[in-house]
Amino acid sequence: MGIPAVGAAVPVASLPAVALSANSGRPRVSIDELLNNLTPEVAAELREQVHAMIEQAVARHAQPMDSDSWKDVQGPIKVAAWGFHAAETGANNTAILQSAVDLVIYGVLNAPIELPPGASIPVSGRLFFGYGNTFHNATLRGQGKRYRGTLSNGSGTGLLHTGTAHFINIQSGRGVSMNDFTVAGDKAASYAAIISAASETILDEATWTAVGGNDRFSPHCGISIDAYIGDSPVSPYPAYTPPEWTGATGGYTKTSSTMTSFDGVEVIGFNTAFGNSLGDAASNGDFSSWNKCRVEDCKYAWSVGGTQSRTIEIKNSQAARVHTVFTNYKHGELSGRYGGLISNVSVGCAVQIVDFAGSAFLAGMAISNLYGESMWRMGNISSAASYEYPIRWSGGLQSYLWQDTYGSPGWFLEGTTMAEITLSQIAFTLVPSVLTFRPDNTVIDKCVLNQTARDDTITNLYEAYAHNALGGGFVVGCWNSAQNIKEQNPVFRPVNVETGVLETIRALQSDYTLTTREYCLPIYLRRFRPASEPMGAAYTRGVPSQSIAKSSLSSMTRSGRLITMVHTSLSDARALDRGWNPGNILVDLASGTVLFIYSRIGTTVKAIMQNNYKVSDEDESFTTFDLAAGTMNILNANIFALPFTTTGTVTSGSAVIMGVTNLAGSSAHISAIQVGDFYMGWSNTGLFSETNSVVTAVDAGAGTITLTGNATRSASNVDLMLWSRPGPANIVL
């Protein structure tokens, strides 16, 4: 048979039989039989348009009509020519688009499917990009995302989905590509209302859950990958029936996908924008990638549920007005692996960035250069201890304005104690006071915290001590064991604790040299060098805290953010040693609540909560802060070091330390020690009791320091580097 002219009519009967797919090996059928089995909703004229398209493509590429090679023609399948447009019904548009997809994934046509421009093209049903038979290299592309789905002018493709299940599901695909269109669900207004209400209820996940579509295995999802893996779950997606000619069956137990890519795709108004591996079984869904994508007005932006969904890449993308940006613990197996790189992502108006939990390890994933504003907390990173792999989060600026608006969370980064997390060179801004990190193995490396309340001068000096001790406000766990204390290295501006003036210099905690009485020592130091000996020997800071059971207190009460604790007994020496004077810090291990002490009179200690309170009602906490049960860590922020290496001689039965000098034989520098200070070396040397370690006199000329009680034994070359000062005067709040 000769090659027909472009546009020439070709009788249906004259079209040859073709193999449907080299991959599936299905029986040969005629093109007429194929068209007769398309979805019934497709109008009769669609048949003519399909014929015309095939005929023109064959003529254009000079393919012989008596072979199978016509299915290899190049050029996009323009579904607008098939009747897919904004004026058509959602049901018909669904049928037209599904028909085009079926022709491609079964090898009848080998060309990208091209969507027309339009702001709100209705597509009411689910679109199945595969039914379980493996297929390769299918592409769906539009004319560009329309930015929030509302742009009325210019090009761009906007699909309006009115269904309650997923819109597009990719199943058993290899190298599927989706590019340049917007998908809008029907929940955008509901999520937008949560944001615009400007109430602390925005922080409650239940507020977002109430919008609907939250099922673990069948969420209301914009675009999903492998929703039908595993056996049918307890809450499955509705049944579906593939076209008979495909030979496929509906339901679950389908094979999984790999190497799916999205470029320039926007999803708005769904419970979950992008869902990967939603079924109740281990699956691949691996090597999925997103570039220049955007999510808005959804509860979850990216959700990965499968333990084998590895090497996930998300880059150059944005998420706005969402509860959680990335999660692996809400769908499917509840143990998504991720394990790839998230880079150059921008976040705006989000309760939290990550929610990672479950039994799957995150396979050494990395987050790089994430920019965020109007957020509340970093989120949660928890996983089984036996599968711990490091997570590195580096670069970018993160602004937490919602803390100032609604209140600070208990744990800024919640999670299990075993998680290995390194935070490097991140700027945290618009934070009222502190950031708390529950994973003990968190490492702060050259990060900066800029607080909204921080001025060039700190009015209350108790805040100055706490500021220096926490490296600007970072609260990281694992203080009670010297072996487990991590090498924290935040960048911060130290405060002169006597004047409250914020210095212009920047301090790094590695090889710390700001060891004079005016600054005190950060609690995370593993080592420091005396201020006047920057090239000298390094000294160990030692264990920076003690713990106390709340049940050991006589009472603990709360009024708003103010906490009053009454001890059964508390001597001045114990307060200096353990850190119960103004300027010191308490951390509740159950809730992450941080307290700064501002007053001590006898056995009564008063402190103010720095986080875990609601702005609307300061008597309320976000995480339960139990005043009767549990344990608190006490962080001594009043410890300072002398500017020179200093030693002395102790004689049994004497309270006077003699021959106090530096390496050059001078004792002038010990004038930095004042009456009322406390010798912190008492417990390490065993030379004095706690009660006998308070300074009663200092003679710099004679090189002597007198304590309150006698030494228990004699010793020479005694280390005299570390001391605790009483802290600032009490204030009334």
XYZ file of C-alpha atoms in Angstrom:
733
model
C 0.000 0.000 0.000
C 1.327 3.452 -0.882
C 1.825 6.340 1.490
C -1.317 8.487 1.719
C -1.229 12.203 1.318
C -1.456 14.338 4.443
C -5.073 14.584 5.499
C -6.222 11.921 3.037
C -9.006 9.687 4.259
C -7.973 6.120 4.915
C -10.694 3.527 5.504
C -10.478 1.954 8.918
C -10.424 -1.531 7.446
C -7.280 -0.691 5.488
C -5.245 0.116 8.600
C -2.930 -2.767 9.478
C -2.849 -4.840 12.607
C -0.078 -3.788 14.997
C 1.558 -5.170 18.114
C 0.434 -3.218 21.116
C 3.714 -3.329 22.988
C 7.117 -4.849 22.647
C 7.264 -4.891 26.450
C 3.953 -6.602 27.165
C 3.831 -9.045 24.257
C 0.059 -8.706 24.026
C -1.826 -10.160 20.999
C -2.011 -8.154 17.792
C -5.198 -6.209 17.157
C -6.310 -3.860 14.417
C -6.331 -0.118 15.017
C -10.096 -0.245 14.471
C -10.471 -2.795 17.251
C -8.285 -0.634 19.470
C -10.392 2.450 18.881
C -13.598 0.505 19.446
C -12.363 -0.332 22.939
C -11.457 3.158 24.056
C -13.326 4.589 27.029
C -17.013 5.012 26.102
C -17.103 8.685 27.086
C -14.832 9.605 24.194
C -16.948 11.260 21.510
C -17.307 9.748 18.063
C -15.296 12.516 16.434
C -12.344 11.477 18.553
C -12.004 8.389 16.379
C -11.599 10.519 13.283
C -9.072 12.773 15.023
C -6.979 9.783 16.130
C -7.009 8.421 12.573
C -6.061 11.780 11.149
C -3.214 12.177 13.598
C -1.784 8.740 12.774
C -2.210 9.242 9.033
C -0.480 12.612 9.067
C 2.346 11.333 11.234
C 2.883 8.385 8.896
C 2.878 10.642 5.854
C 5.229 13.139 7.466
C 7.789 10.507 8.369
C 7.310 8.348 5.236
C 6.697 5.232 7.242
C 5.280 2.267 5.295
C 1.727 1.427 6.298
C 2.316 -2.309 6.223
C 4.756 -2.350 9.148
C 4.756 -1.673 12.889
C 7.152 1.226 12.614
C 4.453 3.906 12.532
C 4.272 3.635 16.322
C 7.813 5.049 16.473
C 6.889 8.405 14.961
C 8.182 11.474 16.685
C 6.300 14.585 17.734
C 3.950 15.341 20.611
C 0.454 13.938 21.011
C -1.589 17.108 21.336
C -4.652 16.050 23.313
C -6.264 19.430 22.593
C -6.892 18.079 19.094
C -8.748 15.195 20.706
C -11.131 17.552 22.482
C -9.232 18.043 25.765
C -9.868 21.656 26.806
C -11.336 23.891 29.517
C -14.853 23.902 28.036
C -15.144 20.109 28.105
C -16.562 18.222 31.088
C -14.212 16.804 33.697
C -15.338 13.258 32.902
C -14.674 13.599 29.171
C -11.318 15.271 29.731
C -10.361 12.418 32.042
C -11.324 9.860 29.389
C -9.464 11.677 26.616
C -6.289 12.046 28.648
C -6.464 8.454 29.896
C -6.837 7.205 26.320
C -3.740 9.091 25.227
C -1.797 7.731 28.212
C -2.905 4.164 27.448
C -1.791 4.439 23.818
C 1.643 5.596 24.968
C 2.333 3.232 27.859
C 1.335 0.204 25.757
C 3.563 1.232 22.871
C 0.887 2.074 20.307
C 2.230 5.623 20.130
C 5.746 6.646 21.033
C 5.602 10.359 21.673
C 5.165 12.776 24.587
C 1.627 13.736 25.554
C 1.254 17.494 25.333
C -1.346 19.361 27.401
C -2.796 22.621 26.071
C -2.594 25.972 27.854
C -5.482 26.903 30.095
C -6.127 28.076 33.629
C -8.716 25.590 34.912
C -9.084 22.573 32.660
C -11.419 20.199 34.554
C -10.282 16.608 35.070
C -12.624 14.906 37.495
C -11.398 11.295 37.607
C -8.182 9.497 38.436
C -5.473 9.260 35.801
C -3.615 5.949 35.715
C -0.126 6.262 34.310
C 0.270 2.501 34.185
C -1.766 -0.459 35.428
C 1.006 -2.766 36.604
C 2.640 -3.820 33.305
C 6.137 -2.364 33.094
C 6.572 0.432 30.556
C 9.355 2.861 29.681
C 9.974 6.537 29.020
C 6.496 8.059 28.924
C 6.176 11.837 29.133
C 3.320 14.146 30.118
C 4.026 17.820 29.610
C 2.183 21.097 29.659
C 2.883 24.693 28.695
C 4.317 25.700 32.083
C 3.026 25.856 35.651
C 0.563 28.670 36.201
C 1.838 29.783 39.628
C -0.759 29.131 42.321
C -3.170 27.957 39.634
C -4.733 31.395 39.350
C -2.762 33.194 36.644
C -5.317 34.363 34.096
C -2.914 35.736 31.494
C 0.019 34.204 29.691
C 0.788 30.610 28.911
C 0.681 27.688 31.261
C -1.390 24.596 31.884
C -3.667 24.352 34.895
C -5.610 21.141 35.580
C -8.507 21.384 38.023
C -9.123 18.071 39.785
C -12.386 17.618 41.680
C -11.933 14.026 42.864
C -11.219 12.879 46.415
C -8.612 10.164 45.717
C -5.303 10.680 43.921
C -5.269 12.562 40.638
C -2.309 11.023 38.773
C -0.741 7.742 39.858
C 2.399 6.372 38.209
C 2.605 2.599 38.470
C 5.312 0.283 37.110
C 6.933 3.053 35.089
C 10.569 3.294 34.118
C 11.780 6.802 33.421
C 8.382 8.521 33.448
C 8.696 12.287 33.054
C 6.132 14.966 33.948
C 6.824 18.577 33.106
C 5.404 22.091 33.166
C 1.850 22.050 34.451
C -0.198 22.840 37.536
C -2.574 20.458 39.299
C -5.152 22.068 41.581
C -7.266 20.115 44.060
C -10.358 21.254 45.918
C -8.756 21.800 49.333
C -6.744 24.932 48.595
C -9.304 27.293 50.130
C -9.552 25.203 53.300
C -5.801 25.164 53.881
C -5.517 28.846 52.977
C -8.155 29.607 55.605
C -6.037 27.883 58.269
C -3.137 30.182 57.416
C -5.194 33.370 57.167
C -6.913 32.734 60.514
C -3.616 33.726 62.170
C -4.377 31.588 65.207
C -2.112 29.208 67.107
C -4.468 26.434 65.970
C -2.390 26.541 62.796
C 0.298 24.652 64.761
C -2.050 21.810 65.711
C -1.906 18.992 63.176
C -5.527 18.167 63.992
C -6.538 21.483 62.411
C -5.053 20.349 59.107
C -6.363 16.812 59.506
C -9.923 18.128 59.785
C -9.771 19.241 56.136
C -9.892 15.539 55.157
C -8.117 13.151 52.826
C -5.723 11.877 55.499
C -5.860 8.114 54.955
C -2.533 6.366 55.394
C -2.835 4.282 52.207
C -5.231 6.437 50.195
C -4.605 10.110 50.866
C -6.080 12.853 48.733
C -2.941 13.164 46.632
C -2.005 15.347 43.687
C 0.529 13.036 42.048
C 1.457 9.665 43.498
C 4.037 7.049 42.635
C 3.140 3.406 43.280
C -0.134 3.801 45.161
C -1.175 0.226 44.294
C 1.725 -1.857 45.594
C 1.099 -4.604 48.144
C -2.189 -6.197 49.115
C -5.292 -4.069 49.283
C -4.945 -2.119 52.568
C -7.536 -1.334 55.212
C -8.394 1.967 53.529
C -7.785 1.406 49.797
C -8.377 3.707 46.899
C -11.667 2.951 45.055
C -11.719 0.038 42.618
C -10.878 0.707 38.962
C -11.068 -1.256 35.714
C -8.383 -0.832 33.017
C -9.475 -1.010 29.363
C -10.006 -4.612 28.310
C -7.601 -4.402 25.385
C -4.670 -3.701 27.766
C -4.979 -7.117 29.351
C -4.374 -5.453 32.735
C -6.454 -5.937 35.857
C -7.458 -3.416 38.498
C -6.723 -3.470 42.197
C -3.481 -3.787 44.092
C -0.358 -6.047 44.119
C 1.195 -4.062 41.274
C 4.886 -3.741 40.516
C 6.703 -0.543 41.399
C 8.312 2.311 39.493
C 11.776 3.790 39.259
C 13.520 6.891 37.883
C 10.403 9.075 37.807
C 11.161 12.747 37.248
C 9.178 15.953 37.641
C 10.260 19.287 36.230
C 8.263 22.474 36.650
C 5.200 20.747 38.117
C 3.024 22.586 40.647
C 0.496 20.976 42.999
C -1.944 22.922 45.148
C -4.977 22.067 47.242
C -4.382 18.395 48.150
C -3.752 16.687 51.457
C -0.496 15.387 49.975
C 1.059 17.072 46.961
C 3.562 14.382 45.939
C 3.273 10.879 47.422
C 5.875 8.185 46.804
C 5.177 4.498 47.673
C 1.777 4.792 49.322
C 0.896 1.076 49.418
C 1.265 -1.408 52.250
C 4.432 -3.147 51.039
C 8.115 -2.570 50.406
C 8.634 -1.157 46.945
C 11.096 0.775 44.892
C 9.753 4.168 43.902
C 13.446 4.941 43.930
C 15.599 7.483 42.106
C 12.604 9.832 41.922
C 13.543 13.461 41.317
C 11.844 16.854 41.447
C 13.271 20.023 39.892
C 11.701 23.504 39.799
C 8.481 22.148 41.314
C 6.119 23.998 43.613
C 3.622 23.060 46.330
C 1.066 25.291 48.000
C -1.949 24.900 50.265
C -1.380 21.242 51.095
C -0.892 19.452 54.397
C 2.195 17.559 53.193
C 4.401 18.647 50.299
C 6.520 15.510 49.767
C 5.694 12.181 51.405
C 7.831 9.061 50.908
C 6.474 5.907 52.508
C 8.595 2.971 51.256
C 11.705 1.465 52.774
C 13.208 0.966 49.312
C 12.403 4.463 48.032
C 16.025 5.487 47.990
C 18.052 8.282 46.449
C 15.208 10.774 46.377
C 16.281 14.141 44.941
C 14.379 17.404 45.386
C 15.986 20.614 44.166
C 15.266 24.189 43.087
C 11.691 23.875 44.346
C 9.294 25.686 46.665
C 6.678 24.812 49.283
C 4.335 27.351 50.837
C 1.395 27.266 53.249
C 1.871 23.656 54.323
C 1.999 21.801 57.620
C 5.031 19.592 56.815
C 7.360 19.915 53.840
C 9.077 16.495 53.903
C 7.842 13.359 55.682
C 8.539 9.637 55.624
C 6.122 8.669 58.382
C 2.583 9.393 57.251
C 1.858 7.015 54.371
C 2.570 3.517 53.110
C 5.018 1.586 55.282
C 5.586 4.687 57.448
C 9.306 4.282 56.850
C 10.325 6.152 53.730
C 14.015 6.035 53.041
C 14.767 9.240 51.097
C 18.565 8.921 51.225
C 19.293 11.496 48.541
C 19.865 15.235 48.295
C 17.382 18.008 49.032
C 18.919 21.256 47.798
C 18.014 24.870 47.132
C 14.435 24.480 48.331
C 12.464 27.511 49.552
C 9.796 27.226 52.251
C 7.267 29.820 53.340
C 4.512 29.530 55.954
C 5.135 26.039 57.313
C 4.605 24.491 60.718
C 7.660 22.261 60.284
C 10.176 21.341 57.623
C 10.684 17.632 58.311
C 8.890 14.753 60.002
C 11.177 11.723 59.739
C 10.498 8.647 61.833
C 9.779 4.935 61.442
C 12.159 2.012 61.302
C 13.888 2.906 58.030
C 17.227 4.634 58.104
C 17.470 7.744 56.009
C 20.610 6.422 54.290
C 22.937 9.338 54.799
C 20.648 11.960 53.305
C 21.666 15.601 52.986
C 19.754 18.888 52.969
C 21.567 21.846 51.465
C 20.801 25.560 51.198
C 17.200 25.443 52.345
C 15.676 28.900 52.685
C 12.633 29.328 54.887
C 10.522 32.109 56.349
C 7.441 32.324 58.554
C 8.020 28.879 60.036
C 7.556 27.445 63.536
C 10.059 24.644 64.047
C 12.539 22.453 62.204
C 10.472 19.343 62.970
C 11.204 15.761 63.995
C 13.957 13.278 63.142
C 13.482 9.881 64.776
C 14.405 6.384 63.656
C 15.510 3.034 65.035
C 18.878 3.096 66.757
C 20.140 0.022 64.897
C 19.785 1.798 61.555
C 21.339 5.138 62.306
C 23.023 6.854 59.396
C 24.256 10.445 59.483
C 22.123 13.312 58.212
C 23.830 16.521 57.159
C 21.930 19.792 56.903
C 23.991 22.701 55.643
C 23.697 26.282 54.461
C 20.717 28.535 53.992
C 18.710 30.922 56.119
C 15.713 29.874 58.209
C 13.346 32.418 59.738
C 10.965 31.382 62.522
C 8.590 34.317 62.731
C 5.720 32.088 63.901
C 7.518 31.560 67.218
C 7.244 35.250 67.903
C 3.615 35.247 66.738
C 2.270 32.102 68.414
C 4.919 30.983 70.922
C 7.981 28.755 70.980
C 7.848 24.946 70.733
C 9.227 22.657 73.403
C 11.538 20.828 71.014
C 12.607 22.859 67.990
C 13.988 19.609 66.555
C 12.281 16.656 68.169
C 13.455 13.087 67.793
C 15.201 10.070 69.238
C 18.417 10.486 71.148
C 20.357 8.292 68.714
C 19.912 10.326 65.512
C 23.221 11.510 64.035
C 22.593 15.029 62.736
C 25.080 17.700 61.723
C 23.813 21.250 61.199
C 26.399 23.338 59.397
C 26.557 27.039 58.493
C 22.837 27.707 58.854
C 21.565 31.150 59.874
C 18.533 30.885 62.193
C 16.666 34.179 62.502
C 13.637 35.738 64.216
C 13.870 33.373 67.168
C 12.626 34.819 70.495
C 15.243 33.107 72.651
C 16.506 29.513 72.283
C 16.423 26.581 69.878
C 16.214 23.113 71.439
C 17.471 19.921 69.770
C 16.332 16.597 71.231
C 18.684 14.202 69.367
C 21.710 13.987 71.641
C 24.039 13.455 68.713
C 23.162 16.757 67.060
C 26.254 18.766 66.131
C 26.112 22.535 65.608
C 28.898 23.575 63.229
C 29.350 27.291 62.530
C 25.615 28.025 62.734
C 24.317 31.433 63.809
C 21.226 32.241 65.853
C 19.841 35.793 65.643
C 17.230 36.453 68.300
C 14.410 38.941 67.912
C 14.847 40.053 71.514
C 18.618 40.542 71.265
C 19.776 44.186 71.270
C 23.209 45.735 71.448
C 22.606 45.820 75.198
C 20.926 43.153 77.291
C 18.811 44.753 79.980
C 18.707 41.693 82.221
C 22.187 40.362 82.936
C 20.930 36.855 83.700
C 20.251 36.616 79.947
C 23.861 37.555 79.207
C 25.193 34.536 81.118
C 22.746 32.182 79.416
C 23.515 33.682 75.991
C 27.246 32.967 76.306
C 26.732 29.541 77.846
C 24.472 28.423 74.982
C 26.573 29.882 72.167
C 23.833 32.388 71.363
C 20.883 30.137 72.245
C 21.511 26.571 71.026
C 20.299 23.906 73.455
C 21.620 20.460 72.538
C 21.303 17.339 74.722
C 23.771 14.860 76.162
C 25.339 17.036 78.865
C 25.723 14.538 81.675
C 28.496 12.422 80.219
C 31.853 13.886 79.297
C 32.338 11.074 76.774
C 29.149 11.922 74.913
C 29.393 15.704 74.811
C 29.619 16.667 71.146
C 32.023 19.249 69.773
C 29.557 22.107 69.308
C 30.887 25.049 67.347
C 28.261 27.777 66.872
C 29.254 31.251 65.755
C 27.970 33.911 68.136
C 28.615 37.370 69.528
C 29.595 37.027 73.175
C 28.163 39.339 75.790
C 30.106 41.044 78.553
C 28.232 39.561 81.515
C 29.070 42.542 83.719
C 27.850 45.258 81.346
C 25.411 43.388 79.114
C 27.112 44.790 75.994
C 27.061 42.529 72.949
C 30.577 42.387 71.514
C 31.233 42.972 67.828
C 33.662 40.061 67.644
C 32.559 36.609 66.613
C 33.318 33.634 68.796
C 33.971 30.106 67.632
C 33.883 27.442 70.287
C 36.732 25.357 68.914
C 39.905 26.468 70.748
C 37.880 29.025 72.688
C 40.014 31.803 74.219
C 37.441 34.207 75.760
C 38.151 32.746 79.174
C 38.082 35.807 81.395
C 35.572 36.566 84.129
C 33.660 38.961 81.828
C 32.443 36.216 79.501
C 32.340 32.832 81.291
C 32.558 29.580 79.370
C 30.076 28.034 76.917
C 28.750 24.771 78.297
C 29.639 22.747 75.177
C 33.393 23.290 75.258
C 35.421 20.142 74.992
C 38.550 22.262 75.312
C 39.651 25.877 75.696
C 42.870 27.858 75.799
C 43.564 30.599 78.370
C 42.930 34.069 76.966
C 46.546 35.189 77.452
C 47.981 31.926 76.109
C 46.246 31.441 72.726
C 49.012 29.114 71.589
C 49.328 27.337 74.912
C 48.019 24.036 76.152
C 44.335 23.234 75.764
C 42.209 22.505 78.820
C 39.146 20.296 79.131
C 35.918 21.991 80.136
C 34.537 18.914 81.903
C 30.963 17.810 82.490
C 28.896 21.025 82.293
C 25.763 19.979 84.146
C 24.042 18.132 86.918
C 20.546 16.679 86.984
C 17.751 16.972 89.482
C 14.533 15.036 89.938
C 11.577 17.386 90.311
C 10.222 15.120 93.012
C 13.234 16.080 95.191
C 12.029 19.694 95.353
C 9.688 20.803 98.094
C 7.505 22.449 95.468
C 7.472 23.665 91.879
C 4.757 26.070 90.694
C 3.982 28.045 87.562
C 2.389 31.403 86.824
C 2.484 32.100 83.106
C 6.129 31.765 82.094
C 7.415 32.239 85.662
C 8.474 29.122 87.564
C 9.131 29.016 91.331
C 11.129 26.120 92.805
C 11.638 25.567 96.534
C 14.403 23.252 97.712
C 14.444 21.371 100.978
C 17.967 22.752 101.452
C 20.301 24.774 99.230
C 23.557 26.224 100.532
C 25.475 28.993 98.812
C 28.239 26.534 98.002
C 25.789 24.070 96.407
C 24.163 26.890 94.385
C 27.588 27.972 93.073
C 28.682 24.440 92.301
C 25.506 23.084 90.705
C 24.277 26.273 89.045
C 21.253 27.525 91.006
C 22.120 31.233 90.905
C 20.827 33.843 88.404
C 22.156 33.362 84.890
C 22.030 29.578 85.023
C 19.884 27.313 82.864
C 17.490 24.415 83.447
C 16.321 22.049 80.700
C 13.335 19.731 81.162
C 14.257 16.463 79.457
C 10.671 15.388 78.746
C 9.323 18.538 77.115
C 12.413 20.483 76.022
C 11.367 23.432 78.183
C 14.288 25.779 78.917
C 14.346 27.971 82.025
C 16.674 30.898 82.785
C 17.147 31.521 86.524
C 16.711 35.185 87.465
C 16.513 35.036 91.272
C 17.596 32.946 94.266
C 16.841 33.774 97.876
C 17.854 30.991 100.210
C 16.133 27.805 99.075
C 13.744 29.568 96.672
C 14.794 29.747 93.028
C 12.816 31.614 90.367
C 13.170 31.100 86.612
C 11.436 32.177 83.417
C 10.481 29.877 80.536
C 12.279 30.646 77.273
C 10.144 28.338 75.142
C 7.207 25.911 75.218
C 4.623 28.574 75.990
C 1.742 30.035 74.018
C 1.632 33.752 73.321
C -2.161 33.731 73.660
C -1.995 32.163 77.134
C 1.400 31.874 78.791
C -0.005 29.385 81.299
C -0.342 26.924 78.415
C 2.446 24.864 76.847
C 2.648 23.149 73.473
C 4.267 20.084 75.045
C 3.200 19.027 78.539
C 5.578 20.524 81.110
C 5.120 18.386 84.221
C 5.930 20.299 87.408
C 6.011 17.227 89.643
C 7.592 14.338 87.736
C 10.632 13.913 85.557
C 14.199 15.196 85.493
C 15.814 18.501 84.647
C 19.398 19.204 83.672
C 21.078 22.151 85.385
C 23.582 23.934 83.143
C 26.085 26.066 85.054
C 26.572 29.235 83.010
C 28.651 31.015 85.704
C 31.926 29.152 85.214
C 34.942 31.137 84.032
C 38.627 30.379 83.510
C 41.696 32.383 84.430
C 43.574 34.052 81.549
C 46.800 32.156 82.311
C 47.649 28.583 83.172
C 47.523 28.722 86.965
C 48.691 26.331 89.671
C 49.212 26.400 93.438
C 50.128 24.369 96.509
C 47.597 22.932 98.955
C 48.487 21.851 102.488
C 46.423 19.394 104.480
C 44.530 21.106 107.271
C 44.893 24.574 105.732
C 42.293 26.677 103.896
C 44.960 28.759 102.129
C 46.209 27.835 98.661
C 49.828 29.024 98.517
C 52.231 29.835 95.672
C 49.513 30.632 93.172
C 51.272 31.665 89.909
C 51.169 31.404 86.169
C 53.919 29.778 84.089
C 55.959 32.991 84.257
C 55.817 33.046 88.050
C 53.362 35.966 88.265
C 50.264 36.015 90.477
C 48.826 39.399 89.455
C 46.135 37.832 87.297
C 44.430 36.079 90.232
C 42.810 39.367 91.134
C 40.120 38.206 88.683
C 38.982 35.821 91.433
C 36.679 37.554 93.910
C 35.321 36.803 97.345
C 32.260 34.608 96.979
C 33.581 32.729 93.931
C 33.739 28.937 93.997
C 36.661 26.620 93.227
C 35.313 24.199 90.571
C 38.314 21.869 90.889
C 37.236 20.581 94.273
C 35.512 17.476 92.955
C 38.265 16.543 90.463
C 41.172 16.954 92.886
C 39.370 15.761 96.014
C 41.353 18.336 98.012
C 38.371 20.263 99.371
C 34.760 19.489 100.123
C 31.999 21.374 98.310
C 31.222 23.379 101.456
C 34.908 24.339 101.874
C 35.394 25.578 98.273
C 33.988 29.139 98.480
C 36.561 31.969 98.272
C 36.891 34.174 101.362
C 40.043 36.122 100.420
C 42.427 36.716 97.481
C 45.915 38.280 97.774
C 47.377 38.755 94.313
C 50.612 40.220 95.714
C 51.229 37.253 97.980
C 49.858 34.726 95.512
C 47.337 33.213 97.931
C 43.667 32.234 97.757
C 41.750 31.456 100.942
C 38.699 29.170 100.932
C 36.023 28.567 103.560
C 37.478 25.333 104.851
C 40.628 23.273 105.133
C 42.092 20.903 102.568
C 41.821 17.191 103.240
C 45.353 16.438 102.021
C 48.458 18.115 100.622
C 49.302 18.543 96.927
C 51.508 20.671 94.659
C 50.992 21.996 91.125
C 47.235 21.926 91.714
C 45.173 23.016 88.698
C 43.376 26.266 89.576
C 41.916 27.182 86.176
C 38.139 26.889 86.668
C 35.955 28.979 88.996
C 32.270 29.778 89.349
C 31.074 33.292 90.050
C 27.815 34.086 91.872
C 26.120 35.597 88.815
C 24.142 38.841 88.596
C 21.916 40.294 91.268
C 18.378 39.030 91.674
C 15.670 40.848 89.772
C 11.900 40.910 90.079
C 9.752 39.875 87.116
